[in-house]
Each structure stands twice: as structure tokens, then as C-alpha cells.
Coordinates of C-alpha atoms and ligand atoms in Angstrom, one line a residue:
X1 CA 146.2 86.6 122.5
X2 CA 145.9 90.4 121.8
X3 CA 143.7 92.6 124.0
X4 CA 143.2 96.4 123.7
X5 CA 142.7 99.0 126.4
X6 CA 143.5 96.3 128.9
X7 CA 143.5 96.9 132.7
X8 CA 146.9 96.0 134.3
X9 CA 145.4 95.7 137.8
X10 CA 146.0 92.0 137.9
X11 CA 149.5 92.4 136.5
X12 CA 151.1 94.6 139.1
X13 CA 151.4 93.6 142.8
X14 CA 151.3 97.3 143.8
X15 CA 147.6 97.2 142.7
X16 CA 147.8 100.3 140.5
X17 CA 144.8 100.7 138.2
X18 CA 146.3 101.6 134.9
X19 CA 145.6 100.5 131.3
X20 CA 147.8 99.3 128.5
X21 CA 146.8 100.3 125.0
X22 CA 147.6 96.7 123.9
X23 CA 148.3 93.6 125.9
X24 CA 149.9 90.5 124.3
X25 CA 150.3 87.1 125.9
X26 CA 152.0 84.1 124.4
X27 CA 152.5 80.4 125.4
X28 CA 155.4 79.2 123.4
X29 CA 158.5 80.4 121.5
X30 CA 156.6 79.7 118.2
X31 CA 153.7 81.8 119.3
X32 CA 156.1 84.7 120.2
X33 CA 157.8 84.4 116.8
X34 CA 154.3 84.4 115.2
X35 CA 153.4 87.7 117.0
X36 CA 156.7 89.2 115.8
X37 CA 156.3 88.0 112.2
X38 CA 152.7 89.3 112.1
X39 CA 154.0 92.8 113.1
X40 CA 152.1 92.8 116.4
X41 CA 155.1 93.9 118.5
X42 CA 155.7 97.5 117.6
X43 CA 157.4 100.2 119.7
X44 CA 156.8 101.2 122.4
X45 CA 156.6 97.9 124.2
X46 CA 157.5 96.6 127.6
X47 CA 157.9 92.9 128.6
X48 CA 156.7 92.2 132.1
X49 CA 156.8 89.2 134.3
X50 CA 154.6 88.8 137.4
X51 CA 154.5 92.6 137.9
X52 CA 156.0 92.2 141.4
X53 CA 158.8 94.6 140.8
X54 CA 157.4 97.5 138.9
X55 CA 155.4 100.6 139.4
X56 CA 153.2 102.1 136.7
X57 CA 152.8 105.9 137.0
X58 CA 150.3 106.3 134.2
X59 CA 148.5 104.4 131.5
X60 CA 150.9 102.6 129.2
X61 CA 150.4 103.9 125.6
X62 CA 152.1 100.9 123.9
X63 CA 152.1 97.1 124.1
X64 CA 152.7 95.1 127.3
X65 CA 154.0 91.6 126.6
X66 CA 153.7 88.7 129.0
X67 CA 155.1 85.2 128.7
X68 CA 152.9 82.2 129.7
X69 CA 155.6 79.7 128.7
X70 CA 155.2 76.9 131.1
X71 CA 157.0 73.7 131.8
X72 CA 159.9 72.3 133.8
X73 CA 162.1 69.7 132.1
X74 CA 165.1 67.8 133.4
X75 CA 167.8 68.2 130.7
X76 CA 170.8 66.6 132.5
X77 CA 171.2 64.6 135.6
X78 CA 173.7 62.5 137.6
X79 CA 174.0 61.3 141.2
X80 CA 175.2 64.7 142.4
X81 CA 173.1 67.3 140.5
X82 CA 170.3 68.0 138.2
X83 CA 169.9 70.6 135.4
X84 CA 166.4 71.8 134.6
X85 CA 164.9 74.0 131.9
X86 CA 162.0 76.1 133.2
X87 CA 159.5 78.2 131.2
X88 CA 159.8 82.0 131.8
X89 CA 156.1 82.1 132.7
X90 CA 156.3 79.6 135.5
X91 CA 155.5 81.2 138.9
X92 CA 158.8 81.4 140.8
X93 CA 157.5 79.9 144.0
X94 CA 155.9 76.9 142.2
X95 CA 159.4 76.1 140.9
X96 CA 160.9 76.4 144.4
X97 CA 158.2 74.2 145.8
X98 CA 158.8 71.6 143.1
X99 CA 162.6 71.6 143.8
X100 CA 161.9 71.1 147.5
X101 CA 159.4 68.3 146.8
X102 CA 161.9 66.5 144.5
X103 CA 164.8 66.8 147.0
X104 CA 166.8 69.2 145.0
X105 CA 168.9 71.6 147.0
X106 CA 169.7 75.3 146.3
X107 CA 166.4 77.2 145.7
X108 CA 164.8 76.8 149.2
X109 CA 166.1 80.1 150.6
X110 CA 164.3 81.9 147.7
X111 CA 160.9 80.5 148.8
X112 CA 157.8 82.8 148.5
X113 CA 159.5 85.5 146.4
X114 CA 156.7 86.8 144.2
X115 CA 157.1 86.8 140.4
X116 CA 158.0 84.5 137.6
X117 CA 161.0 82.5 136.4
X118 CA 161.8 84.8 133.4
X119 CA 162.0 87.9 135.6
X120 CA 164.0 86.1 138.3
X121 CA 166.9 85.8 135.7
X122 CA 166.6 89.4 134.6
X123 CA 166.5 90.8 138.2
X124 CA 168.8 88.4 139.9
X125 CA 166.4 87.9 142.8
X126 CA 168.0 87.2 146.1
X127 CA 167.2 86.5 149.7
X128 CA 168.7 85.0 152.9
X129 CA 172.2 84.6 151.5
X130 CA 171.3 83.1 148.1
X131 CA 171.0 84.8 144.7
X132 CA 169.4 83.2 141.7
X133 CA 172.7 83.6 139.8
X134 CA 174.1 80.9 142.1
X135 CA 171.7 78.4 140.5
X136 CA 171.4 79.6 136.9
X137 CA 173.5 77.9 134.2
X138 CA 172.1 79.7 131.1
X139 CA 169.2 81.9 129.9
X140 CA 167.4 81.3 126.6
X141 CA 166.0 84.2 124.7
X142 CA 164.3 85.4 121.5
X143 CA 164.9 88.9 120.3
X144 CA 162.5 91.3 118.5
X145 CA 163.7 89.9 115.1
X146 CA 162.8 86.4 116.2
X147 CA 166.4 85.3 116.6
X148 CA 167.1 82.8 119.4
X149 CA 170.2 83.1 121.6
X150 CA 171.4 81.3 124.7
X151 CA 173.3 83.4 127.3
X152 CA 175.7 81.5 129.5
X153 CA 175.6 82.6 133.2
X154 CA 178.9 84.5 132.7
X155 CA 177.4 86.4 129.7
X156 CA 174.5 87.5 131.9
X157 CA 176.9 89.7 133.9
X158 CA 175.1 89.2 137.2
X159 CA 175.5 91.6 140.0
X160 CA 173.3 92.7 143.0
X161 CA 169.8 92.9 141.6
X162 CA 171.3 93.4 138.1
X163 CA 172.1 91.7 134.9
X164 CA 172.8 92.4 131.2
X165 CA 169.1 92.0 130.6
X166 CA 168.4 95.2 132.5
X167 CA 170.5 97.4 130.2
X168 CA 168.8 99.7 127.8
X169 CA 170.0 98.0 124.7
X170 CA 168.6 94.6 125.8
X171 CA 164.9 95.8 125.9
X172 CA 164.3 93.9 122.7
X173 CA 165.5 90.6 124.1
X174 CA 162.9 88.4 125.8
X175 CA 163.7 85.5 128.1
X176 CA 161.9 82.3 127.1
X177 CA 163.5 79.7 129.4
X178 CA 165.9 79.6 132.3
X179 CA 168.2 76.7 133.0
X180 CA 169.1 75.9 136.6
X181 CA 171.5 73.6 138.3
X182 CA 170.4 72.1 141.6
X183 CA 172.2 69.8 144.0
X184 CA 171.0 66.3 144.9
X185 CA 173.4 66.3 147.8
X186 CA 172.4 67.8 151.1
X187 CA 173.7 71.4 151.4
X188 CA 172.1 74.4 153.0
X189 CA 172.8 78.2 153.3
X190 CA 171.7 79.0 156.9
X191 CA 174.0 81.8 158.1
X192 CA 171.7 84.7 157.2
X193 CA 169.9 86.5 160.1
X194 CA 167.9 84.3 162.3
X195 CA 167.5 81.2 160.1
X196 CA 169.5 78.8 162.3
X197 CA 167.7 80.0 165.4
X198 CA 164.3 79.6 163.9
X199 CA 165.2 76.1 162.7
X200 CA 165.6 75.0 166.3
X201 CA 161.8 74.9 166.6
X202 CA 161.8 72.0 164.2
X203 CA 162.9 68.4 164.6
X204 CA 165.6 68.5 162.0
X205 CA 167.0 70.5 159.1
X206 CA 165.4 69.4 155.9
X207 CA 164.5 71.1 152.7
X208 CA 160.9 71.3 153.9
X209 CA 161.8 72.9 157.3
X210 CA 164.2 75.4 155.7
X211 CA 161.4 76.4 153.3
X212 CA 158.9 76.6 156.2
X213 CA 161.3 78.9 158.2
X214 CA 161.9 81.2 155.2
X215 CA 158.2 81.4 154.5
X216 CA 157.5 82.2 158.2
X217 CA 160.2 85.0 158.2
X218 CA 158.9 86.5 155.0
X219 CA 155.3 86.4 156.1
X220 CA 156.1 88.0 159.4
X221 CA 157.9 91.0 157.8
X222 CA 156.6 91.4 154.2
X223 CA 153.0 92.4 153.4
X224 CA 150.9 90.0 151.3
X225 CA 150.4 91.8 148.0
X226 CA 146.9 90.2 147.7
X227 CA 146.0 92.0 150.9
X228 CA 148.0 95.2 150.6
X229 CA 149.6 96.3 147.3
X230 CA 153.4 96.4 147.3
X231 CA 156.5 95.3 145.3
X232 CA 158.7 93.9 148.1
X233 CA 161.8 96.0 148.7
X234 CA 161.2 99.3 147.2
X235 CA 164.8 100.5 147.5
X236 CA 168.1 98.8 146.9
X237 CA 170.6 98.5 149.8
X238 CA 173.3 101.1 149.0
X239 CA 176.9 100.1 148.7
X240 CA 179.4 102.6 150.0
X241 CA 183.2 102.9 150.2
X242 CA 184.8 101.5 153.4
X243 CA 185.9 105.0 154.6
X244 CA 182.4 106.4 154.3
X245 CA 181.1 103.4 156.2
X246 CA 183.7 103.8 159.0
X247 CA 182.7 107.4 159.5
X248 CA 179.0 106.5 159.7
X249 CA 179.8 103.7 162.1
X250 CA 181.4 106.2 164.5
X251 CA 178.2 108.1 164.6
X252 CA 175.8 105.0 164.5
X253 CA 177.6 102.1 166.2
X254 CA 174.6 99.8 165.9
X255 CA 174.2 100.3 162.1
X256 CA 174.0 96.8 160.5
X257 CA 176.2 96.1 157.5
X258 CA 177.5 93.5 155.1
X259 CA 181.1 93.7 153.9
X260 CA 181.6 92.8 150.2
X261 CA 184.5 90.9 148.7
X262 CA 185.8 94.2 147.1
X263 CA 186.0 95.9 150.5
X264 CA 183.0 98.1 150.0
X265 CA 180.1 97.9 152.5
X266 CA 176.4 97.3 151.9
X267 CA 174.1 99.1 154.4
X268 CA 170.4 98.1 154.8
X269 CA 168.3 101.0 153.5
X270 CA 165.4 99.6 155.7
X271 CA 167.4 100.3 158.8
X272 CA 168.2 103.9 157.7
X273 CA 164.5 104.6 156.7
X274 CA 163.4 103.1 160.1
X275 CA 166.0 105.4 161.9
X276 CA 164.5 108.4 160.0
X277 CA 161.2 107.6 161.7
X278 CA 159.3 106.5 158.6
X279 CA 158.2 103.0 159.6
X280 CA 154.4 102.9 159.6
X281 CA 154.1 106.5 158.4
X282 CA 151.9 107.4 155.4
X283 CA 151.7 110.1 152.8
X284 CA 148.3 110.2 151.1
X285 CA 147.4 106.6 150.1
X286 CA 151.0 105.4 150.2
X287 CA 152.8 104.2 153.4
X288 CA 156.0 102.8 154.7
X289 CA 155.2 99.3 155.9
X290 CA 155.1 99.0 159.7
X291 CA 157.1 95.8 159.9
X292 CA 159.8 96.4 157.2
X293 CA 160.7 100.0 156.3
X294 CA 162.2 98.9 153.0
X295 CA 158.7 98.2 151.6
X296 CA 156.3 100.9 150.4
X297 CA 152.6 99.9 150.4
X298 CA 149.4 101.0 148.7
X299 CA 146.9 101.6 151.5
X300 CA 144.1 101.5 148.9
X301 CA 143.6 103.5 145.7
X302 CA 147.1 104.9 145.5
X303 CA 148.3 106.1 142.2
X304 CA 151.9 105.6 141.0
X305 CA 152.5 109.3 141.7
X306 CA 151.4 108.8 145.3
X307 CA 154.0 106.1 145.8
X308 CA 156.7 108.2 144.1
X309 CA 155.9 111.2 146.3
X310 CA 156.5 109.0 149.4
X311 CA 159.6 107.5 147.8
X312 CA 161.0 111.0 147.2
X313 CA 160.3 112.1 150.7
X314 CA 161.9 109.0 152.2
X315 CA 165.0 109.4 149.9
X316 CA 165.4 113.1 151.0
X317 CA 165.3 112.1 154.7
X318 CA 167.9 109.4 154.3
X319 CA 170.1 111.8 152.3
X320 CA 169.8 114.5 155.0
X321 CA 170.5 112.2 157.9
X322 CA 173.1 109.8 156.5
X323 CA 174.4 111.6 153.5
X324 CA 173.5 108.5 151.3
X325 CA 171.4 108.4 148.1
X326 CA 169.2 105.4 148.0
X327 CA 167.7 104.3 144.7
X328 CA 164.5 102.4 143.9
X329 CA 164.9 98.7 143.2
X330 CA 161.4 98.7 141.7
X331 CA 161.3 99.6 138.0
X332 CA 159.4 102.9 137.6
X333 CA 157.5 102.9 134.4
X334 CA 157.3 106.6 133.6
X335 CA 157.9 106.9 129.9
X336 CA 158.5 104.8 126.9
Ligands
EPU401 N1 166.0 96.7 159.5 C1 165.6 97.6 160.5 N2 164.3 98.2 160.3 C2 163.6 97.9 159.2 C3 164.1 97.0 158.2 C4 165.3 96.4 158.4 O1 166.2 97.9 161.5 O2 162.5 98.4 159.1 C5 167.3 96.1 159.8 C6 167.1 94.6 160.2 O3 167.0 94.5 161.5 C7 168.4 94.0 159.7 C8 168.8 94.8 158.5 O4 168.1 96.0 158.6 O5 169.5 94.1 160.6 C9 168.5 94.0 157.2 O6 167.1 93.7 157.1 P1 166.5 92.4 156.4 O7 167.4 91.2 156.8 O8 165.1 92.3 156.7 O9 166.9 92.5 154.9 P2 166.9 93.7 153.9 O10 168.2 94.2 153.7 O11 165.9 94.7 154.4 C10 167.2 92.2 151.8 C11 166.5 92.1 150.4 C12 165.2 91.4 150.5 C13 165.4 90.0 151.1 C14 166.1 90.2 152.5 C15 166.5 88.9 153.1 C16 167.2 94.0 149.1 C17 166.8 95.3 148.5 N3 166.3 93.4 149.8 O12 166.3 93.1 152.6 O13 164.6 91.2 149.2 O14 164.2 89.3 151.3 O15 167.3 91.0 152.3 O16 167.6 88.4 152.4 O17 168.3 93.6 148.9 C18 163.1 92.1 147.6 O18 164.1 92.3 146.9 O19 161.9 92.5 147.3 C19 163.3 91.6 149.0 C20 162.3 91.5 149.8

């Protein structure tokens, strides 16, 4: 389906009112191939998912592509695990809910993350001690020439909020399906933050209660994009060398941190932004969320430039106070 001069308001959770010169949606690999063969997909183009991790700064002069490929199919199964192939256009949390309902373990900590299955594999979404790369077995794609290719999880080169699909030379590769492996045997990841403590309010630990606890934690900290435009964490948590962290720790003994396997240390940007006094503060129509300083919100009618002005001011404060550069996690759509 091709639409011209199309409003992207319903396609970005920041609620930025911009238009795309052309908007194309497809429901199958064949339909995508057809669009390619008919010459509909010409540069500049940008493939989006649920629009929950991007910020438009102006009208998009080219073509925005969106996958509506649906479906969830079991492709392999034994007593211990199940492998499923899920369409890129499936809403992420619908997939998680389905796994929980069917008694498949692994995805429950990723409950309520906004967005779609295709983008989850591009972005390597993660929360509460689990990253989607832990569940992915392969990613199926079609490129701009209509050629299909399956990437094994190793080929995806997953890292913190990163994958091969985010590199500049992969912009002409579109994810069509993602294959996941889930466990049929009871196993949970409960050591992040307050999960275990929150579970004590329930009778037992089950997939349903873990999902409930994760949803409660998220709802208490993260604003609902339907109520207040936002794209979740606006910044990535910076990773610094051990020596730099030790020096900071001398000055800020209560600074939270996660040690990585390679010895470097990840520091929560939200904590630093909070310490800079930004929590709940606004600049024009953009604000730092009052319950989680890592999230920037649209107070109503903000433009992409308003959000970026706030982001720049926050980054400058963190640089000045902690000597650390923080970088947006959200994709900023400036140019082509
Ligand atoms: N903190 C503060 N003040 C704040 C925010 C955080 O002091 O305003 C402190 C917290 O008390 C905690 C630490 O910073 O000690 C970390 O905070 P939290 O556990 O809330 O997680 P995060 O580092 O802020 C990351 C992900 C989230 C994910 C959570 C839970 C990134 C960029 N963000 O946030 O992902 O839900 O962990 O695992 O890695 C997203 O990507 O959109 C997202 C929400």
C-alpha cells in the first residue's frame, strides 16, 4: 500500500507531527519483492518498526517503509525447547504474552517493551538482565535487490543495543522474520534490581508473576507513550575503562555500576542525569521524565528540535560534571 504526504504521527511514539513524502506498507515477503520489482523503493528510504526508538527532526523527503508481516509459527520443538519464527511486524509484547501463555521461558523479562519483532533484532532490545540476542537463533532478511538471506545469531554481531543491521552499509537489508529459541523448562533471570523482592508479593514464581512484576516496574518508572510521547531510554548507558570508573567512584561512592566481562564498567546515564538535577526539568515543550531521568518526554507539541535542544543541554551537564560523553540510544532522523 502506497500513500503520499503521509503523517507519521501514529508511527513514532515521541508523537512528533512530521510527514513522509511516501509511505509504503507490506504484509508478506512476496509483497515486499513486488514493491522492489515495480521500482517503488527508491532512495532515500528508511525502514521503520513501531517507531518507538526514533526521533524525526523534520519531514522525511523520501519513502518510509513499514513491515506488517504477521504470524508466529513453531518450526522445531522437543521436550526441552521450542523454536519459533515470528513476523517482523508482530508487536513485541504480543509475542512475549504468547510465550508466557504457552509456558515458554526466556522472553518474560522483556515484557512491555514497545516496538515490533523486526526492530527488536536490529536494536538488540534488553531489560532486567536479558537481551533479545539471548533468544534469537537467526534473522531472515530481504535486501533492496529482492535477495533473501538468513543471518545466524553469530553473524548478527550483537552487542549492547547494537547489531550488524545498524551499520550504514546494511540500510538496504530489511528484516522479514526473526527465529527465537525458548525453553520449556522452568528457568528465570531474577537478579536484576528489585525483581526478587517484588515477587515476594505473589504466591509463587511463575511466568505470569514475573511478567506482572516486570510490567509493574516498567509502568511505575516509564511514561506511557500513549499519554506522553517518549522513546524509552533516550541515552545509552556509557561504558568506561576501569581506571576512569575507579576515579569517579572516589568522588561519587554511591554511583551505581555494572562490571562487564572485559573489565570495563557500564554506568547508568539516568543516575548521572538525575545527579545533574535534570529530573522533572523542562526546556520548551521537552522534559526529562520525573520518574526516570534517562527518558526524555514530549510535554505536548514538541518538535524534534525541541527534544534535541534538551538532549544537548543534558549531555553538556553530564560532560561537565562527570567528564563522560553520553550518546543517544534513539535514532535521530536528521538527514537522508
Ligand atoms: N537511576 C537514578 N535516577 C534515575 C534513573 C536511574 O538514580 O533517574 C539509577 C537507578 O536507581 C539504578 C540505576 O540508575 O540504580 C539504573 O536504573 P534502571 O535500573 O532504571 O535502568 P537504566 O540503566 O536506567 C536500562 C535500560 C532500560 C531497561 C532498564 C532495566 C538502557 C539505555 N536502558 O535502564 O531500557 O528497561 O535498564 O533493565 O540500557 C530502553 O532501552 O528504552 C529501556 C527502557
